[in-house]
Amino acid sequence: MITFMAYALIVVFMILIMAKKMSPFAALTIIPIIFGVIGQILGFWTLDLGVAALEGVKTTSTTAVMLLFAVLFFTLMIDTGLFDPLSNAMIRFAKGDPLKIMMATVILSAGVSLNGDGTTTMIIVCSAFVPIYRKLRLRMLDLAVLTILSHSVLNLLPWGGPTARVITVLDLDESQVMRGLVPMIIAATVYMLVVAYIMGKQERKRLGIIEFTPEELNELTTIADPALIAIRRPKKIWINFILTAVIIILLVWGIIPSAILFIAGTALGLVINYPSIADQRSRMEANLPDAGQVAMVVIAAGIFMGILEGTGMNAAIATSMTSIIPASLGKYWGLIVAILSAPGTFFLSNDAFYYGVLPVLAESGASYGFTPLQLGFASLMGQAFHLLSPLVPFIYVLLRLTDVDMGQWQKKSVLWAIGIFIIYVIIGIVFGLVPLTA
């Protein structure tokens, strides 16, 4: 019954989100509490739901603080005009051609994703392209889809979260894993460029190519709003660039906690660009609503995960996933693990799947003749869908910056994500990373 409750909770949650009956914050908070109380009344578990929820919040609190100040920092840099040259360069490069803009979106998303940090990628890409998409009346939904899927591909790099977990759990050699992932990443990135080409052709058909005159290009790249002009700091662009570059380098280096980096960066950014206390207060008051909403959702996700963990629903899902496969299909275990990793990393956090489910899958796979390295590659293939999960904190940064509805974004993204998954499986078989049969 606990397994039934677990799947029922997830189904109800997803239906309410996709039908727009609840906001992510409300659903992440209310639905697990309701199911937790029902299970308590029916005697499925006996625990203090408040304590379980608080334990979950503790696991996401650092992430929430990091996201809060990351959004504040990068929004502050947008206010100063740090990303204006990049946005203007893209406008002049595209010259009103939707196809070029879509292709550039994938290239920039993939490039920035090399730092391994999703929050940074979402903010930098959106900072550069949201103004362009708005000016040219392109679909903001396309920007959100291209950005998240391009990042999902590069997120497979060994310093990304999921791959690091697989290497740790299965005790794999990082260089072996890297060599195997390179063809998967290259093929999937080429696929994303094709997706961008298709979307660009559709937007060309809808909007056409706008042939801007030099005067019109100048108008598009010139800020006319007095309020924006007042907060821009063009004379300090190099100081802001150095500050941002240092933070990103330290973020990748990992010697300082990311939350502390962004807190310090926000404070320095305020002091450098807005010495007046009144101006500092004005910037914080203007930017806190967006940053605060992102942090709220991440904290609510902690409640969701805490109750799933405390009630045993997480464990029930893991057990059910490993028990539904008949032994007669054991020779296809690599492909089975790849398929299971899709819903596994979507409905569970990466920690829950890779630390809780993967060891069981690997142990079963060993008896069928599959190596830990092969099953490690297989378990990463589901990452094609993982970043569409409401349990991924930084997707709320993307959705907030693009003002896109989660349900529509998930439905359109998943169609293209299927292609990424198929490419992973094909590359895995062709290169011998995950043989079709043992």
CSV table of C-alpha atoms in Angstrom, one decimal:
chain,number,residue,atom,x,y,z
A,1,MET,CA,0.0,0.0,0.0
A,2,ILE,CA,2.9,2.3,0.6
A,3,THR,CA,4.0,1.8,-3.0
A,4,PHE,CA,0.4,2.6,-4.2
A,5,MET,CA,0.4,5.8,-2.0
A,6,ALA,CA,3.8,6.8,-3.4
A,7,TYR,CA,2.7,6.5,-7.0
A,8,ALA,CA,-0.7,8.1,-6.3
A,9,LEU,CA,1.0,11.1,-4.7
A,10,ILE,CA,3.2,11.6,-7.8
A,11,VAL,CA,0.3,11.2,-10.2
A,12,VAL,CA,-1.9,13.6,-8.3
A,13,PHE,CA,0.9,16.1,-8.0
A,14,MET,CA,1.7,16.0,-11.8
A,15,ILE,CA,-1.9,16.3,-12.8
A,16,LEU,CA,-2.5,19.3,-10.6
A,17,ILE,CA,0.7,21.0,-11.9
A,18,MET,CA,0.0,20.3,-15.6
A,19,ALA,CA,-3.7,21.2,-15.4
A,20,LYS,CA,-2.7,24.5,-13.7
A,21,LYS,CA,-4.8,23.8,-10.7
A,22,MET,CA,-2.0,24.5,-8.3
A,23,SER,CA,1.3,26.5,-8.4
A,24,PRO,CA,4.5,24.4,-8.0
A,25,PHE,CA,5.0,26.0,-4.5
A,26,ALA,CA,1.5,25.1,-3.3
A,27,ALA,CA,1.5,21.5,-4.8
A,28,LEU,CA,5.0,20.7,-3.4
A,29,THR,CA,3.8,21.7,0.0
A,30,ILE,CA,0.2,20.7,0.3
A,31,ILE,CA,0.0,17.4,-1.6
A,32,PRO,CA,2.7,15.5,0.3
A,33,ILE,CA,1.3,16.7,3.6
A,34,ILE,CA,-2.2,15.5,2.7
A,35,PHE,CA,-0.9,12.1,1.6
A,36,GLY,CA,1.3,11.9,4.7
A,37,VAL,CA,-1.7,12.6,7.0
A,38,ILE,CA,-3.9,10.0,5.1
A,39,GLY,CA,-1.2,7.4,5.4
A,40,GLN,CA,-0.8,8.2,9.1
A,41,ILE,CA,-4.5,7.8,9.7
A,42,LEU,CA,-4.6,4.5,7.8
A,43,GLY,CA,-1.6,3.2,9.7
A,44,PHE,CA,0.8,2.9,6.8
A,45,TRP,CA,3.5,4.7,8.8
A,46,THR,CA,4.0,6.3,12.2
A,47,LEU,CA,6.2,9.3,12.4
A,48,ASP,CA,6.2,13.0,13.1
A,49,LEU,CA,5.4,14.5,9.7
A,50,GLY,CA,6.6,17.9,10.8
A,51,VAL,CA,10.0,16.5,11.7
A,52,ALA,CA,10.2,14.6,8.4
A,53,ALA,CA,9.3,17.7,6.4
A,54,LEU,CA,11.9,19.7,8.4
A,55,GLU,CA,14.6,17.2,7.6
A,56,GLY,CA,13.8,17.6,3.9
A,57,VAL,CA,13.9,21.4,4.2
A,58,LYS,CA,17.3,21.1,5.8
A,59,THR,CA,18.6,19.2,2.7
A,60,THR,CA,17.4,22.0,0.3
A,61,SER,CA,17.9,25.0,2.5
A,62,THR,CA,21.5,25.6,1.4
A,63,THR,CA,20.4,25.3,-2.3
A,64,ALA,CA,17.5,27.7,-1.6
A,65,VAL,CA,20.0,30.3,-0.1
A,66,MET,CA,22.3,29.8,-3.1
A,67,LEU,CA,19.5,30.3,-5.6
A,68,LEU,CA,18.2,33.3,-3.8
A,69,PHE,CA,21.5,35.1,-3.9
A,70,ALA,CA,22.4,33.8,-7.4
A,71,VAL,CA,19.3,35.3,-8.8
A,72,LEU,CA,19.9,38.5,-6.9
A,73,PHE,CA,23.5,38.7,-8.1
A,74,PHE,CA,22.8,38.0,-11.8
A,75,THR,CA,19.8,40.3,-11.8
A,76,LEU,CA,21.9,43.0,-10.3
A,77,MET,CA,24.5,42.5,-13.1
A,78,ILE,CA,21.6,42.7,-15.6
A,79,ASP,CA,20.6,46.0,-14.0
A,80,THR,CA,24.1,47.4,-14.4
A,81,GLY,CA,24.1,46.5,-18.1
A,82,LEU,CA,26.8,43.8,-18.0
A,83,PHE,CA,25.0,41.6,-20.5
A,84,ASP,CA,23.9,44.4,-22.8
A,85,PRO,CA,26.9,44.0,-25.1
A,86,LEU,CA,26.3,40.2,-25.5
A,87,SER,CA,22.6,40.8,-26.2
A,88,ASN,CA,23.4,43.6,-28.7
A,89,ALA,CA,26.0,41.4,-30.4
A,90,MET,CA,23.4,38.6,-30.8
A,91,ILE,CA,20.9,41.0,-32.3
A,92,ARG,CA,23.4,42.3,-34.8
A,93,PHE,CA,24.6,38.7,-35.7
A,94,ALA,CA,21.0,37.4,-36.2
A,95,LYS,CA,19.8,40.5,-38.0
A,96,GLY,CA,16.2,39.5,-37.4
A,97,ASP,CA,16.7,35.9,-38.5
A,98,PRO,CA,14.9,33.6,-36.0
A,99,LEU,CA,16.9,30.6,-37.2
A,100,LYS,CA,20.2,32.2,-36.3
A,101,ILE,CA,18.8,33.2,-32.9
A,102,MET,CA,17.7,29.6,-32.1
A,103,MET,CA,21.0,28.2,-33.2
A,104,ALA,CA,22.9,30.8,-31.1
A,105,THR,CA,20.7,29.8,-28.1
A,106,VAL,CA,21.9,26.2,-28.2
A,107,ILE,CA,25.5,27.2,-28.7
A,108,LEU,CA,25.5,29.6,-25.8
A,109,SER,CA,23.6,27.2,-23.5
A,110,ALA,CA,26.1,24.4,-24.3
A,111,GLY,CA,29.1,26.7,-23.8
A,112,VAL,CA,27.9,28.2,-20.5
A,113,SER,CA,26.9,24.7,-19.3
A,114,LEU,CA,30.6,23.7,-19.2
A,115,ASN,CA,30.8,25.2,-15.8
A,116,GLY,CA,28.5,22.5,-14.5
A,117,ASP,CA,26.1,24.8,-12.7
A,118,GLY,CA,22.5,24.9,-13.8
A,119,THR,CA,21.5,28.1,-12.1
A,120,THR,CA,24.4,30.1,-13.6
A,121,THR,CA,23.5,28.7,-17.1
A,122,MET,CA,19.8,29.6,-16.9
A,123,ILE,CA,20.5,33.1,-15.7
A,124,ILE,CA,23.3,33.9,-18.2
A,125,VAL,CA,21.5,32.5,-21.2
A,126,CYS,CA,18.2,34.1,-20.3
A,127,SER,CA,19.9,37.4,-19.6
A,128,ALA,CA,21.3,37.4,-23.1
A,129,PHE,CA,18.3,36.1,-25.1
A,130,VAL,CA,15.1,37.1,-23.3
A,131,PRO,CA,15.4,40.7,-24.6
A,132,ILE,CA,16.1,39.4,-28.1
A,133,TYR,CA,13.2,37.0,-28.1
A,134,ARG,CA,10.9,39.8,-26.8
A,135,LYS,CA,12.1,42.3,-29.3
A,136,LEU,CA,11.6,39.9,-32.3
A,137,ARG,CA,8.4,38.4,-30.9
A,138,LEU,CA,9.8,34.9,-30.8
A,139,ARG,CA,8.2,32.2,-28.6
A,140,MET,CA,9.7,32.4,-25.1
A,141,LEU,CA,8.7,28.7,-24.8
A,142,ASP,CA,11.2,27.8,-27.4
A,143,LEU,CA,13.9,29.6,-25.5
A,144,ALA,CA,13.1,27.7,-22.3
A,145,VAL,CA,13.0,24.3,-24.2
A,146,LEU,CA,16.3,24.8,-26.1
A,147,THR,CA,18.1,26.1,-22.9
A,148,ILE,CA,17.1,23.3,-20.6
A,149,LEU,CA,17.7,20.5,-23.1
A,150,SER,CA,21.1,21.8,-24.2
A,151,HIS,CA,22.1,22.1,-20.6
A,152,SER,CA,20.9,18.5,-19.8
A,153,VAL,CA,23.3,17.2,-22.4
A,154,LEU,CA,26.4,19.0,-21.0
A,155,ASN,CA,25.3,18.2,-17.5
A,156,LEU,CA,26.6,14.7,-18.2
A,157,LEU,CA,30.2,15.9,-17.8
A,158,PRO,CA,32.0,14.2,-14.9
A,159,TRP,CA,31.9,17.4,-12.8
A,160,GLY,CA,28.1,17.5,-13.2
A,161,GLY,CA,25.9,16.2,-10.5
A,162,PRO,CA,24.6,12.9,-11.8
A,163,THR,CA,27.8,11.6,-13.3
A,164,ALA,CA,29.8,12.4,-10.1
A,165,ARG,CA,27.2,10.3,-8.2
A,166,VAL,CA,27.5,7.4,-10.5
A,167,ILE,CA,31.3,7.4,-10.4
A,168,THR,CA,31.2,7.5,-6.6
A,169,VAL,CA,28.5,4.8,-6.1
A,170,LEU,CA,29.9,2.3,-8.6
A,171,ASP,CA,33.6,3.2,-7.9
A,172,LEU,CA,34.4,3.9,-11.6
A,173,ASP,CA,37.4,5.5,-13.2
A,174,GLU,CA,36.6,9.1,-14.2
A,175,SER,CA,38.7,9.0,-17.3
A,176,GLN,CA,36.9,5.9,-18.6
A,177,VAL,CA,33.6,7.5,-18.0
A,178,MET,CA,34.6,10.7,-19.7
A,179,ARG,CA,35.8,8.8,-22.8
A,180,GLY,CA,32.5,7.1,-23.1
A,181,LEU,CA,30.4,10.2,-22.5
A,182,VAL,CA,32.1,12.3,-25.2
A,183,PRO,CA,30.4,10.6,-28.2
A,184,MET,CA,27.1,10.8,-26.4
A,185,ILE,CA,27.5,14.5,-25.6
A,186,ILE,CA,28.7,15.4,-29.1
A,187,ALA,CA,25.8,13.5,-30.9
A,188,ALA,CA,23.2,14.9,-28.6
A,189,THR,CA,24.5,18.5,-29.0
A,190,VAL,CA,24.4,18.1,-32.8
A,191,TYR,CA,20.8,16.9,-32.4
A,192,MET,CA,20.0,20.0,-30.3
A,193,LEU,CA,21.3,22.1,-33.2
A,194,VAL,CA,19.0,20.3,-35.5
A,195,VAL,CA,16.1,20.9,-33.1
A,196,ALA,CA,17.0,24.6,-33.1
A,197,TYR,CA,17.1,24.6,-36.9
A,198,ILE,CA,13.6,23.1,-37.0
A,199,MET,CA,12.3,25.6,-34.5
A,200,GLY,CA,14.0,28.4,-36.3
A,201,LYS,CA,12.5,27.4,-39.7
A,202,GLN,CA,9.0,27.4,-38.0
A,203,GLU,CA,9.6,30.9,-36.6
A,204,ARG,CA,10.9,32.1,-40.0
A,205,LYS,CA,7.7,30.9,-41.5
A,206,ARG,CA,5.6,32.6,-38.8
A,207,LEU,CA,7.5,35.9,-38.6
A,208,GLY,CA,9.8,36.0,-41.6
A,209,ILE,CA,13.3,37.4,-41.6
A,210,ILE,CA,13.3,41.0,-40.6
A,211,GLU,CA,15.8,43.0,-42.6
A,212,PHE,CA,16.8,45.7,-40.2
A,213,THR,CA,18.3,48.9,-41.4
A,214,PRO,CA,21.4,50.2,-39.5
A,215,GLU,CA,19.0,52.8,-37.9
A,216,GLU,CA,16.6,50.0,-36.8
A,217,LEU,CA,19.5,47.9,-35.4
A,218,ASN,CA,20.7,50.9,-33.5
A,219,GLU,CA,17.2,51.4,-32.1
A,220,LEU,CA,17.0,47.8,-31.0
A,221,THR,CA,20.3,48.0,-29.3
A,222,THR,CA,19.8,51.3,-27.6
A,223,ILE,CA,18.0,51.6,-24.3
A,224,ALA,CA,15.3,54.3,-24.3
A,225,ASP,CA,13.6,53.7,-21.0
A,226,PRO,CA,14.8,56.5,-18.5
A,227,ALA,CA,14.3,54.1,-15.6
A,228,LEU,CA,16.7,51.5,-17.1
A,229,ILE,CA,19.2,54.2,-18.1
A,230,ALA,CA,19.2,55.4,-14.5
A,231,ILE,CA,20.3,52.0,-13.1
A,232,ARG,CA,22.8,51.2,-15.9
A,233,ARG,CA,26.5,51.5,-15.0
A,234,PRO,CA,28.4,51.3,-18.4
A,235,LYS,CA,31.6,52.8,-17.0
A,236,LYS,CA,31.8,49.9,-14.5
A,237,ILE,CA,31.3,47.1,-17.0
A,238,TRP,CA,34.8,45.8,-16.7
A,239,ILE,CA,34.7,45.7,-13.0
A,240,ASN,CA,31.4,43.9,-13.1
A,241,PHE,CA,32.8,41.5,-15.7
A,242,ILE,CA,35.8,40.7,-13.5
A,243,LEU,CA,33.6,40.2,-10.5
A,244,THR,CA,31.3,37.8,-12.4
A,245,ALA,CA,34.2,35.9,-13.9
A,246,VAL,CA,35.9,35.4,-10.6
A,247,ILE,CA,32.7,34.1,-9.0
A,248,ILE,CA,32.1,31.6,-11.9
A,249,ILE,CA,35.8,30.5,-11.7
A,250,LEU,CA,35.5,29.9,-8.0
A,251,LEU,CA,32.2,28.2,-8.5
A,252,VAL,CA,33.7,25.7,-10.9
A,253,TRP,CA,36.9,25.3,-8.7
A,254,GLY,CA,34.7,24.5,-5.8
A,255,ILE,CA,36.9,25.8,-3.0
A,256,ILE,CA,34.2,28.1,-1.6
A,257,PRO,CA,30.6,27.1,-1.0
A,258,SER,CA,28.4,28.5,-3.8
A,259,ALA,CA,25.9,30.1,-1.4
A,260,ILE,CA,28.7,32.1,0.2
A,261,LEU,CA,30.1,33.1,-3.2
A,262,PHE,CA,26.8,34.6,-4.3
A,263,ILE,CA,26.1,36.3,-1.0
A,264,ALA,CA,29.5,38.0,-1.1
A,265,GLY,CA,29.1,38.7,-4.8
A,266,THR,CA,25.7,40.4,-4.3
A,267,ALA,CA,27.1,42.5,-1.5
A,268,LEU,CA,30.1,43.5,-3.5
A,269,GLY,CA,28.0,44.2,-6.6
A,270,LEU,CA,25.7,46.5,-4.6
A,271,VAL,CA,28.6,48.5,-3.0
A,272,ILE,CA,30.5,48.8,-6.3
A,273,ASN,CA,27.6,49.9,-8.5
A,274,TYR,CA,25.2,51.6,-6.0
A,275,PRO,CA,27.2,53.2,-3.2
A,276,SER,CA,24.1,55.0,-1.9
A,277,ILE,CA,22.2,53.0,0.7
A,278,ALA,CA,18.9,54.3,-0.8
A,279,ASP,CA,20.0,52.9,-4.2
A,280,GLN,CA,21.0,49.6,-2.7
A,281,ARG,CA,17.6,49.3,-1.0
A,282,SER,CA,15.8,50.1,-4.2
A,283,ARG,CA,17.7,47.4,-6.2
A,284,MET,CA,17.0,44.8,-3.5
A,285,GLU,CA,13.4,45.7,-3.3
A,286,ALA,CA,13.0,45.5,-7.1
A,287,ASN,CA,14.8,42.2,-7.4
A,288,LEU,CA,13.7,40.3,-4.3
A,289,PRO,CA,10.2,39.2,-5.6
A,290,ASP,CA,11.7,37.1,-8.4
A,291,ALA,CA,14.5,35.7,-6.3
A,292,GLY,CA,12.2,35.0,-3.3
A,293,GLN,CA,9.7,33.0,-5.4
A,294,VAL,CA,12.5,30.7,-6.6
A,295,ALA,CA,13.7,30.1,-3.1
A,296,MET,CA,10.2,29.4,-1.8
A,297,VAL,CA,9.7,26.7,-4.4
A,298,VAL,CA,13.0,25.0,-3.5
A,299,ILE,CA,12.1,25.1,0.2
A,300,ALA,CA,8.7,23.5,-0.7
A,301,ALA,CA,10.6,20.8,-2.7
A,302,GLY,CA,12.4,20.0,0.6
A,303,ILE,CA,9.0,19.3,2.3
A,304,PHE,CA,8.1,17.1,-0.6
A,305,MET,CA,11.3,15.1,-0.5
A,306,GLY,CA,11.4,14.9,3.3
A,307,ILE,CA,7.9,13.4,3.6
A,308,LEU,CA,8.6,10.9,0.8
A,309,GLU,CA,11.8,9.8,2.5
A,310,GLY,CA,10.4,9.8,6.1
A,311,THR,CA,7.3,7.8,5.2
A,312,GLY,CA,9.2,5.2,3.2
A,313,MET,CA,7.5,6.1,-0.1
A,314,ASN,CA,10.9,6.8,-1.7
A,315,ALA,CA,12.1,3.3,-0.8
A,316,ALA,CA,8.9,1.8,-2.0
A,317,ILE,CA,9.3,3.3,-5.4
A,318,ALA,CA,12.9,2.1,-5.6
A,319,THR,CA,11.9,-1.4,-4.6
A,320,SER,CA,9.0,-1.5,-7.1
A,321,MET,CA,11.2,-0.4,-9.9
A,322,THR,CA,13.7,-3.2,-9.3
A,323,SER,CA,11.1,-5.9,-8.8
A,324,ILE,CA,8.8,-5.5,-11.8
A,325,ILE,CA,11.4,-6.9,-14.3
A,326,PRO,CA,11.2,-10.7,-14.8
A,327,ALA,CA,14.4,-12.6,-14.7
A,328,SER,CA,13.8,-13.8,-18.3
A,329,LEU,CA,14.7,-10.3,-19.5
A,330,GLY,CA,18.0,-10.3,-17.6
A,331,LYS,CA,20.1,-10.4,-20.8
A,332,TYR,CA,18.6,-7.0,-21.7
A,333,TRP,CA,19.4,-5.5,-18.2
A,334,GLY,CA,21.5,-2.6,-19.6
A,335,LEU,CA,18.6,-1.4,-21.8
A,336,ILE,CA,16.2,-2.0,-18.9
A,337,VAL,CA,18.4,0.2,-16.6
A,338,ALA,CA,18.5,2.9,-19.2
A,339,ILE,CA,14.7,2.9,-19.5
A,340,LEU,CA,14.2,2.8,-15.7
A,341,SER,CA,16.6,5.7,-15.2
A,342,ALA,CA,14.1,8.0,-17.1
A,343,PRO,CA,11.2,7.8,-14.6
A,344,GLY,CA,13.6,7.1,-11.8
A,345,THR,CA,15.5,10.4,-12.1
A,346,PHE,CA,12.3,12.3,-13.0
A,347,PHE,CA,10.2,11.2,-10.0
A,348,LEU,CA,13.1,10.9,-7.6
A,349,SER,CA,16.0,13.2,-6.8
A,350,ASN,CA,19.4,12.3,-8.3
A,351,ASP,CA,20.5,11.4,-4.8
A,352,ALA,CA,17.6,9.1,-4.2
A,353,PHE,CA,18.0,7.3,-7.5
A,354,TYR,CA,21.8,7.0,-7.7
A,355,TYR,CA,22.4,6.3,-4.1
A,356,GLY,CA,19.3,4.3,-3.4
A,357,VAL,CA,18.2,2.5,-6.6
A,358,LEU,CA,21.4,2.2,-8.7
A,359,PRO,CA,23.3,0.0,-6.3
A,360,VAL,CA,20.4,-2.5,-6.4
A,361,LEU,CA,20.2,-2.4,-10.2
A,362,ALA,CA,24.0,-2.8,-10.5
A,363,GLU,CA,23.9,-5.8,-8.1
A,364,SER,CA,21.2,-7.5,-10.2
A,365,GLY,CA,23.0,-6.6,-13.4
A,366,ALA,CA,26.2,-8.3,-12.3
A,367,SER,CA,24.4,-11.6,-12.1
A,368,TYR,CA,23.4,-11.2,-15.7
A,369,GLY,CA,27.0,-10.4,-16.9
A,370,PHE,CA,26.9,-6.6,-17.0
A,371,THR,CA,29.8,-4.6,-15.6
A,372,PRO,CA,29.4,-1.5,-13.3
A,373,LEU,CA,30.8,0.7,-16.0
A,374,GLN,CA,28.1,-0.4,-18.5
A,375,LEU,CA,25.3,0.0,-16.0
A,376,GLY,CA,26.8,3.4,-15.0
A,377,PHE,CA,26.4,4.6,-18.6
A,378,ALA,CA,22.9,3.1,-18.8
A,379,SER,CA,21.8,4.9,-15.7
A,380,LEU,CA,22.9,8.2,-17.1
A,381,MET,CA,20.7,8.0,-20.2
A,382,GLY,CA,17.6,8.9,-18.2
A,383,GLN,CA,19.2,12.3,-17.7
A,384,ALA,CA,17.6,13.3,-21.0
A,385,PHE,CA,14.4,13.8,-18.9
A,386,HIS,CA,15.7,14.6,-15.4
A,387,LEU,CA,15.9,18.4,-15.8
A,388,LEU,CA,12.2,18.4,-16.6
A,389,SER,CA,11.4,17.3,-13.1
A,390,PRO,CA,9.7,19.7,-10.7
A,391,LEU,CA,12.2,18.5,-8.1
A,392,VAL,CA,15.1,20.2,-10.0
A,393,PRO,CA,15.6,23.6,-8.2
A,394,PHE,CA,17.0,25.8,-11.0
A,395,ILE,CA,14.2,25.0,-13.5
A,396,TYR,CA,12.2,27.6,-11.5
A,397,VAL,CA,14.8,30.2,-12.3
A,398,LEU,CA,14.3,29.4,-16.0
A,399,LEU,CA,10.6,29.4,-15.8
A,400,ARG,CA,10.5,32.7,-13.9
A,401,LEU,CA,12.9,34.5,-16.2
A,402,THR,CA,11.1,33.3,-19.4
A,403,ASP,CA,7.6,33.6,-17.8
A,404,VAL,CA,6.7,30.2,-19.3
A,405,ASP,CA,4.0,27.8,-17.9
A,406,MET,CA,5.6,24.6,-16.4
A,407,GLY,CA,3.0,22.3,-18.0
A,408,GLN,CA,3.4,23.6,-21.5
A,409,TRP,CA,7.2,23.6,-21.1
A,410,GLN,CA,7.3,20.0,-19.9
A,411,LYS,CA,5.0,18.8,-22.7
A,412,LYS,CA,7.1,20.4,-25.4
A,413,SER,CA,10.4,19.6,-23.9
A,414,VAL,CA,9.7,15.9,-23.4
A,415,LEU,CA,8.9,15.4,-27.1
A,416,TRP,CA,12.5,16.6,-28.0
A,417,ALA,CA,14.0,14.9,-24.9
A,418,ILE,CA,12.8,11.5,-26.3
A,419,GLY,CA,15.2,12.1,-29.2
A,420,ILE,CA,18.1,12.8,-26.9
A,421,PHE,CA,17.3,9.5,-25.0
A,422,ILE,CA,17.2,7.5,-28.3
A,423,ILE,CA,20.5,9.0,-29.3
A,424,TYR,CA,22.1,8.0,-26.0
A,425,VAL,CA,20.9,4.4,-26.4
A,426,ILE,CA,22.0,4.2,-30.0
A,427,ILE,CA,25.5,5.6,-29.2
A,428,GLY,CA,25.7,3.4,-26.2
A,429,ILE,CA,25.1,0.3,-28.3
A,430,VAL,CA,27.2,1.4,-31.3
A,431,PHE,CA,30.2,2.3,-29.1
A,432,GLY,CA,29.8,-0.7,-26.9
A,433,LEU,CA,29.1,1.4,-23.8
A,434,VAL,CA,26.0,-0.5,-23.0
A,435,PRO,CA,25.6,-3.7,-25.1
A,436,LEU,CA,22.1,-4.6,-26.2
A,437,THR,CA,22.4,-8.0,-24.6
A,438,ALA,CA,24.9,-9.5,-22.1
